[in-house]
Each structure stands twice: as C-alpha cells, then as structure tokens.
C-alpha cells in the first residue's frame, strides 16, 4: 500500500522556506543509468536542497516539512519535451480551425499545458505559436493562474516567405503572412531580435518544407546556409539556443554547418549528416511517434489529403533514419511535436524510440540530461540534483525494463508541489 501525504494544491509558488521531503523505493540516476535504493529528496522553496539514498546518511529536515511518500514507486527527473506546440490541437486539421476566433487557441492551450504537466513533462520548449501565445502561457504558469510545465518559448518560428513556417493555407486576398519571415541574412537577424524582444528564450527557424503546410516539400531546403548561419550567430550573440525544423538531407546539413543547436524532425538525414551532427555536437530530435496518430486519426480530424500523403512519405523513412542515427551514437533529444497528436500523450514516443533501436536509458536521457544540455539549463532541469528544480516523476516499476511505464506516471511533482 502506498502511503501518500497529499500536498495541498495551491496555484501560488511555494511560500518562503517551505520544505518538502520526497521518499520512494528507488531512484533512476539518469546519468549513470543505475537504480538506487531508498531515495530521499529534500526540496526547499521549489529547488532540490539534498538528495540521499540508502546508507547515505539523513540530512537535517525541519519539523514542519511536508512529506510525499511515494511508497514502492521509482522516481526520476521530471521529463523534458523539446518540441511541442501547446496552442495547436490535432482535432482541428486542415481548414477546420478557421471556425474559431484567434484567442480560442490560447484558451485551449492553457488546458494543454496542464495535460502536459500531469503527464510527467515538467519542462517543454514550445517551438512556434501565433500571437506570442507561448510567452503568455509561460507567464500565466509562473504567476500561478494556470497549471503547466516550465515553458521555454520561441514565439514565432522564423522562415522564408512562402516556406513551411509562413501562413500557407490562405489565398492572396486574405493577405496573411507570418511576421517572422525573412528573405536575407539581414532580415533574419532582425527577426531574431524581434522575437527575443517579445519574450522568445530560444529561436526556431524552418530550414526545409514540411508535412503540415501547403505548397512545401519536406525534402526541399528553404533557407540558404548563409541565412541559417545569420540566425544561429545572431541568436547565440544574444545567448539564445537555436532549433531548426529540417526534414531534407541538404537542409539538415546546412543547418548543422550553420551552427544550429538542435535539428528537429531530421527525417531524411543521410550518413554524412549523421557524421556531421556527431562531429559538431548538434542534437537530433526525431518526432517518431506522431506519424501513428496522424495516419490513424488525421483524416477524421480534417487533415487534408495532401498533408496525409506527405506524412506517409516521411514517417517510415524517418524511423529508419532514426535507427541509423541511434546506432551511430548521435546525440538525441526528445522532440515529439505534441499538438500534431494530443497533448498529454507525450510519453508515447519512448516506446517507439526503443522499438527503433535506442536503449531505454538513452531514450530517457534524451528527455532529461541531453535535453537539459541542449537547453543550456543543466542547473535547473533534467536531473535530481542539488540546485535543480524539485521536478520529479514517479512510475510503478523499473522504466528501464518497460519504458511504457512512463506513459502512466503515478506521481508528478513540480517545484516540490504534487500535481498528480
Ligand atoms: N510539424 C512537422 C511538419 O509539418 C510534423 C511532421 C510530422 N511527421 C513526422 N513523420 N514526423 O513537417
């Protein structure tokens, strides 16, 4: 029987000098891949103050500390999804989303933030939304008005006019275009500064066509290497990390050579691209789960036949190329493109990664240690270690023996507060 002390759910940040003590049967040390017995984690004011395991001695605990005893469960760091769209909703494919007013997307995005958090994802990077909605969601979470993970917003994704990240669904008389398009290195530098000005904490750029846009081909490069380099340089100048949407082999290699930190989708990467990624230390984020959802539910949700056809052409190859990259030991991050499939199902990708050749511990590292490094946030997230946020997910068994346990967390703690 799991004894649980329920910590009151408050929307406010924990009061000053509030101490929470979390105990469980085992802890997965994601760095070493070892399971340690009888962990005890002390969280003070939302940050981890001490971590000990069996025979590790017992730290001083204030008498009024709250207790969260997770009984027989195994704890690991709160998970990180490097590629989500909290304001997107897979239920409204194709043109069906036009039935709603603009603010609808933010309003339902607040629910998606809560679903994501309760699924064990305590940190997400939101790689594109309209109207700076991800910046607003982050602020609402931090102010305690809505439940959600730590959000790293990119605001609008940059790209070429008419490219994947532009508005591609409407005819010219609607005069609709994304405000983050740029068609020269100088224009793109300015777009970086504009996004940062309004709250972007990382910069995303679309290097190739994509699946869910019209009149773009996933395999075809859409920005020149010098344009991608301008984005990477300008973002890095402002101390921001960069992500590139890139399906095609040429766009992938151009983005890596340009110095982009994480390459997303990576569908058609070739052997040269894998070698280049390893050599340059670029992280690869293959979204290998969502194809299952799109191919079974997409048509019902209104996704246009041309987009479903593109998904068919991309999905299988992407998984085979993921297998090759995993075998080659490329650096992997956990990027799922939640919003293409329902928010809250983020953990379903672990099983696909393992099925296509990544070990369970490396799949878990992609969503913890590797993701934290790719964010430049190792001090905050991705590990149960002193100084990091008190972000913990608990599962009912050994996740190295069965990664699908991560789809059913028995507890989720963010900043020392139990949210599930
Ligand atoms: N946002 C991406 C795009 O539209 C999603 C690709 C999904 N498909 C896939 N097999 N990963 O290009």
PDB file of N, CA and C in Angstrom, residues 154-205:
ATOM      1  N   UNK A 154       9.627  29.980 -27.981  1.00  0.00           N
ATOM      2  CA  UNK A 154      10.359  30.561 -29.111  1.00  0.00           C
ATOM      3  C   UNK A 154       9.516  31.637 -29.789  1.00  0.00           C
ATOM      4  N   UNK A 155       8.261  31.793 -29.353  1.00  0.00           N
ATOM      5  CA  UNK A 155       7.315  32.723 -30.002  1.00  0.00           C
ATOM      6  C   UNK A 155       7.094  32.286 -31.456  1.00  0.00           C
ATOM      7  N   UNK A 156       7.282  33.164 -32.429  1.00  0.00           N
ATOM      8  CA  UNK A 156       7.093  32.756 -33.833  1.00  0.00           C
ATOM      9  C   UNK A 156       8.341  32.048 -34.353  1.00  0.00           C
ATOM     10  N   UNK A 157       8.150  31.022 -35.155  1.00  0.00           N
ATOM     11  CA  UNK A 157       9.272  30.387 -35.847  1.00  0.00           C
ATOM     12  C   UNK A 157       9.642  31.239 -37.056  1.00  0.00           C
ATOM     13  N   UNK A 158      10.941  31.416 -37.260  1.00  0.00           N
ATOM     14  CA  UNK A 158      11.431  32.164 -38.418  1.00  0.00           C
ATOM     15  C   UNK A 158      11.413  31.286 -39.667  1.00  0.00           C
ATOM     16  N   UNK A 159      11.438  31.926 -40.837  1.00  0.00           N
ATOM     17  CA  UNK A 159      11.498  31.134 -42.059  1.00  0.00           C
ATOM     18  C   UNK A 159      11.451  32.016 -43.293  1.00  0.00           C
ATOM     19  N   UNK A 160      11.387  31.345 -44.429  1.00  0.00           N
ATOM     20  CA  UNK A 160      11.353  32.045 -45.717  1.00  0.00           C
ATOM     21  C   UNK A 160       9.908  32.366 -46.095  1.00  0.00           C
ATOM     22  N   UNK A 161       9.706  33.441 -46.803  1.00  0.00           N
ATOM     23  CA  UNK A 161       8.385  33.768 -47.341  1.00  0.00           C
ATOM     24  C   UNK A 161       7.852  32.587 -48.164  1.00  0.00           C
ATOM     25  N   UNK A 162       6.674  32.135 -47.822  1.00  0.00           N
ATOM     26  CA  UNK A 162       6.076  31.003 -48.533  1.00  0.00           C
ATOM     27  C   UNK A 162       6.589  29.652 -48.077  1.00  0.00           C
ATOM     28  N   UNK A 163       7.487  29.660 -47.099  1.00  0.00           N
ATOM     29  CA  UNK A 163       8.037  28.406 -46.593  1.00  0.00           C
ATOM     30  C   UNK A 163       7.121  27.756 -45.556  1.00  0.00           C
ATOM     31  N   UNK A 164       7.597  26.659 -44.987  1.00  0.00           N
ATOM     32  CA  UNK A 164       6.780  25.862 -44.071  1.00  0.00           C
ATOM     33  C   UNK A 164       6.227  26.678 -42.901  1.00  0.00           C
ATOM     34  N   UNK A 165       7.017  27.634 -42.390  1.00  0.00           N
ATOM     35  CA  UNK A 165       6.575  28.368 -41.200  1.00  0.00           C
ATOM     36  C   UNK A 165       5.844  29.668 -41.513  1.00  0.00           C
ATOM     37  N   UNK A 166       5.608  29.924 -42.789  1.00  0.00           N
ATOM     38  CA  UNK A 166       4.750  31.042 -43.160  1.00  0.00           C
ATOM     39  C   UNK A 166       3.293  30.543 -43.107  1.00  0.00           C
ATOM     40  N   UNK A 167       2.352  31.460 -43.266  1.00  0.00           N
ATOM     41  CA  UNK A 167       0.947  31.040 -43.421  1.00  0.00           C
ATOM     42  C   UNK A 167       0.801  30.535 -44.863  1.00  0.00           C
ATOM     43  N   UNK A 168       0.471  29.272 -45.033  1.00  0.00           N
ATOM     44  CA  UNK A 168       0.460  28.708 -46.393  1.00  0.00           C
ATOM     45  C   UNK A 168      -0.916  28.221 -46.834  1.00  0.00           C
ATOM     46  N   UNK A 169      -1.943  28.464 -46.009  1.00  0.00           N
ATOM     47  CA  UNK A 169      -3.258  27.891 -46.310  1.00  0.00           C
ATOM     48  C   UNK A 169      -4.230  28.859 -46.990  1.00  0.00           C
ATOM     49  N   UNK A 170      -3.887  30.147 -47.025  1.00  0.00           N
ATOM     50  CA  UNK A 170      -4.883  31.125 -47.465  1.00  0.00           C
ATOM     51  C   UNK A 170      -4.499  31.789 -48.777  1.00  0.00           C
ATOM     52  N   UNK A 171      -5.492  32.129 -49.608  1.00  0.00           N
ATOM     53  CA  UNK A 171      -5.219  32.796 -50.883  1.00  0.00           C
ATOM     54  C   UNK A 171      -4.793  34.249 -50.666  1.00  0.00           C
ATOM     55  N   UNK A 172      -4.199  34.877 -51.705  1.00  0.00           N
ATOM     56  CA  UNK A 172      -3.604  36.206 -51.556  1.00  0.00           C
ATOM     57  C   UNK A 172      -4.564  37.267 -51.029  1.00  0.00           C
ATOM     58  N   UNK A 173      -5.856  37.178 -51.366  1.00  0.00           N
ATOM     59  CA  UNK A 173      -6.777  38.239 -50.935  1.00  0.00           C
ATOM     60  C   UNK A 173      -6.922  38.285 -49.411  1.00  0.00           C
ATOM     61  N   UNK A 174      -6.531  37.213 -48.729  1.00  0.00           N
ATOM     62  CA  UNK A 174      -6.591  37.231 -47.261  1.00  0.00           C
ATOM     63  C   UNK A 174      -5.398  37.972 -46.671  1.00  0.00           C
ATOM     64  N   UNK A 175      -4.370  38.202 -47.490  1.00  0.00           N
ATOM     65  CA  UNK A 175      -3.205  38.996 -47.096  1.00  0.00           C
ATOM     66  C   UNK A 175      -2.667  38.590 -45.724  1.00  0.00           C
ATOM     67  N   UNK A 176      -2.413  37.311 -45.577  1.00  0.00           N
ATOM     68  CA  UNK A 176      -1.974  36.808 -44.275  1.00  0.00           C
ATOM     69  C   UNK A 176      -0.567  36.246 -44.426  1.00  0.00           C
ATOM     70  N   UNK A 177       0.343  36.739 -43.592  1.00  0.00           N
ATOM     71  CA  UNK A 177       1.678  36.164 -43.584  1.00  0.00           C
ATOM     72  C   UNK A 177       2.226  36.210 -42.168  1.00  0.00           C
ATOM     73  N   UNK A 178       3.141  35.300 -41.878  1.00  0.00           N
ATOM     74  CA  UNK A 178       3.747  35.301 -40.554  1.00  0.00           C
ATOM     75  C   UNK A 178       4.636  36.528 -40.407  1.00  0.00           C
ATOM     76  N   UNK A 179       4.653  37.155 -39.230  1.00  0.00           N
ATOM     77  CA  UNK A 179       5.531  38.308 -39.023  1.00  0.00           C
ATOM     78  C   UNK A 179       7.004  37.917 -38.846  1.00  0.00           C
ATOM     79  N   UNK A 180       7.320  36.625 -38.893  1.00  0.00           N
ATOM     80  CA  UNK A 180       8.709  36.203 -38.616  1.00  0.00           C
ATOM     81  C   UNK A 180       9.420  35.679 -39.858  1.00  0.00           C
ATOM     82  N   UNK A 181       8.938  36.065 -41.033  1.00  0.00           N
ATOM     83  CA  UNK A 181       9.619  35.619 -42.244  1.00  0.00           C
ATOM     84  C   UNK A 181      10.746  36.582 -42.588  1.00  0.00           C
ATOM     85  N   UNK A 182      11.815  36.023 -43.152  1.00  0.00           N
ATOM     86  CA  UNK A 182      12.944  36.857 -43.578  1.00  0.00           C
ATOM     87  C   UNK A 182      13.552  36.232 -44.821  1.00  0.00           C
ATOM     88  N   UNK A 183      14.005  37.068 -45.759  1.00  0.00           N
ATOM     89  CA  UNK A 183      14.494  36.557 -47.035  1.00  0.00           C
ATOM     90  C   UNK A 183      15.928  36.986 -47.342  1.00  0.00           C
ATOM     91  N   UNK A 184      16.654  37.274 -46.286  1.00  0.00           N
ATOM     92  CA  UNK A 184      18.085  37.559 -46.431  1.00  0.00           C
ATOM     93  C   UNK A 184      18.691  37.422 -45.033  1.00  0.00           C
ATOM     94  N   UNK A 185      20.008  37.273 -44.950  1.00  0.00           N
ATOM     95  CA  UNK A 185      20.628  37.190 -43.614  1.00  0.00           C
ATOM     96  C   UNK A 185      20.255  38.384 -42.740  1.00  0.00           C
ATOM     97  N   UNK A 186      20.263  39.572 -43.328  1.00  0.00           N
ATOM     98  CA  UNK A 186      19.983  40.756 -42.504  1.00  0.00           C
ATOM     99  C   UNK A 186      18.543  40.783 -41.999  1.00  0.00           C
ATOM    100  N   UNK A 187      17.616  40.410 -42.862  1.00  0.00           N
ATOM    101  CA  UNK A 187      16.213  40.368 -42.398  1.00  0.00           C
ATOM    102  C   UNK A 187      16.045  39.345 -41.274  1.00  0.00           C
ATOM    103  N   UNK A 188      16.721  38.222 -41.417  1.00  0.00           N
ATOM    104  CA  UNK A 188      16.555  37.178 -40.404  1.00  0.00           C
ATOM    105  C   UNK A 188      17.203  37.571 -39.078  1.00  0.00           C
ATOM    106  N   UNK A 189      18.321  38.300 -39.158  1.00  0.00           N
ATOM    107  CA  UNK A 189      18.918  38.807 -37.907  1.00  0.00           C
ATOM    108  C   UNK A 189      17.914  39.677 -37.168  1.00  0.00           C
ATOM    109  N   UNK A 190      17.213  40.517 -37.928  1.00  0.00           N
ATOM    110  CA  UNK A 190      16.241  41.406 -37.298  1.00  0.00           C
ATOM    111  C   UNK A 190      15.082  40.608 -36.690  1.00  0.00           C
ATOM    112  N   UNK A 191      14.663  39.545 -37.394  1.00  0.00           N
ATOM    113  CA  UNK A 191      13.577  38.707 -36.859  1.00  0.00           C
ATOM    114  C   UNK A 191      13.986  38.072 -35.531  1.00  0.00           C
ATOM    115  N   UNK A 192      15.263  37.683 -35.411  1.00  0.00           N
ATOM    116  CA  UNK A 192      15.757  37.122 -34.140  1.00  0.00           C
ATOM    117  C   UNK A 192      15.572  38.163 -33.031  1.00  0.00           C
ATOM    118  N   UNK A 193      15.986  39.367 -33.308  1.00  0.00           N
ATOM    119  CA  UNK A 193      15.898  40.423 -32.285  1.00  0.00           C
ATOM    120  C   UNK A 193      14.452  40.717 -31.910  1.00  0.00           C
ATOM    121  N   UNK A 194      13.563  40.696 -32.907  1.00  0.00           N
ATOM    122  CA  UNK A 194      12.152  40.967 -32.621  1.00  0.00           C
ATOM    123  C   UNK A 194      11.547  39.871 -31.738  1.00  0.00           C
ATOM    124  N   UNK A 195      11.844  38.627 -32.071  1.00  0.00           N
ATOM    125  CA  UNK A 195      11.277  37.544 -31.256  1.00  0.00           C
ATOM    126  C   UNK A 195      11.800  37.616 -29.829  1.00  0.00           C
ATOM    127  N   UNK A 196      13.096  37.878 -29.680  1.00  0.00           N
ATOM    128  CA  UNK A 196      13.674  37.994 -28.339  1.00  0.00           C
ATOM    129  C   UNK A 196      13.041  39.145 -27.565  1.00  0.00           C
ATOM    130  N   UNK A 197      12.842  40.260 -28.278  1.00  0.00           N
ATOM    131  CA  UNK A 197      12.244  41.439 -27.646  1.00  0.00           C
ATOM    132  C   UNK A 197      10.912  41.098 -26.972  1.00  0.00           C
ATOM    133  N   UNK A 198      10.117  40.257 -27.630  1.00  0.00           N
ATOM    134  CA  UNK A 198       8.788  39.954 -27.108  1.00  0.00           C
ATOM    135  C   UNK A 198       8.717  38.634 -26.348  1.00  0.00           C
ATOM    136  N   UNK A 199       9.864  38.121 -25.929  1.00  0.00           N
ATOM    137  CA  UNK A 199       9.823  37.012 -24.974  1.00  0.00           C
ATOM    138  C   UNK A 199      10.390  35.683 -25.420  1.00  0.00           C
ATOM    139  N   UNK A 200      10.866  35.560 -26.662  1.00  0.00           N
ATOM    140  CA  UNK A 200      11.457  34.283 -27.070  1.00  0.00           C
ATOM    141  C   UNK A 200      12.703  34.000 -26.241  1.00  0.00           C
ATOM    142  N   UNK A 201      12.824  32.766 -25.757  1.00  0.00           N
ATOM    143  CA  UNK A 201      14.008  32.362 -24.987  1.00  0.00           C
ATOM    144  C   UNK A 201      14.847  31.363 -25.758  1.00  0.00           C
ATOM    145  N   UNK A 202      14.419  31.062 -26.970  1.00  0.00           N
ATOM    146  CA  UNK A 202      15.194  30.260 -27.919  1.00  0.00           C
ATOM    147  C   UNK A 202      14.642  30.677 -29.280  1.00  0.00           C
ATOM    148  N   UNK A 203      15.399  30.366 -30.330  1.00  0.00           N
ATOM    149  CA  UNK A 203      14.970  30.776 -31.669  1.00  0.00           C
ATOM    150  C   UNK A 203      14.798  29.539 -32.532  1.00  0.00           C
ATOM    151  N   UNK A 204      13.647  29.464 -33.210  1.00  0.00           N
ATOM    152  CA  UNK A 204      13.428  28.372 -34.149  1.00  0.00           C
ATOM    153  C   UNK A 204      13.392  28.924 -35.566  1.00  0.00           C
ATOM    154  N   UNK A 205      13.958  28.137 -36.481  1.00  0.00           N
ATOM    155  CA  UNK A 205      13.937  28.536 -37.878  1.00  0.00           C
ATOM    156  C   UNK A 205      13.554  27.325 -38.716  1.00  0.00           C
TER     157      UNK A 205
END
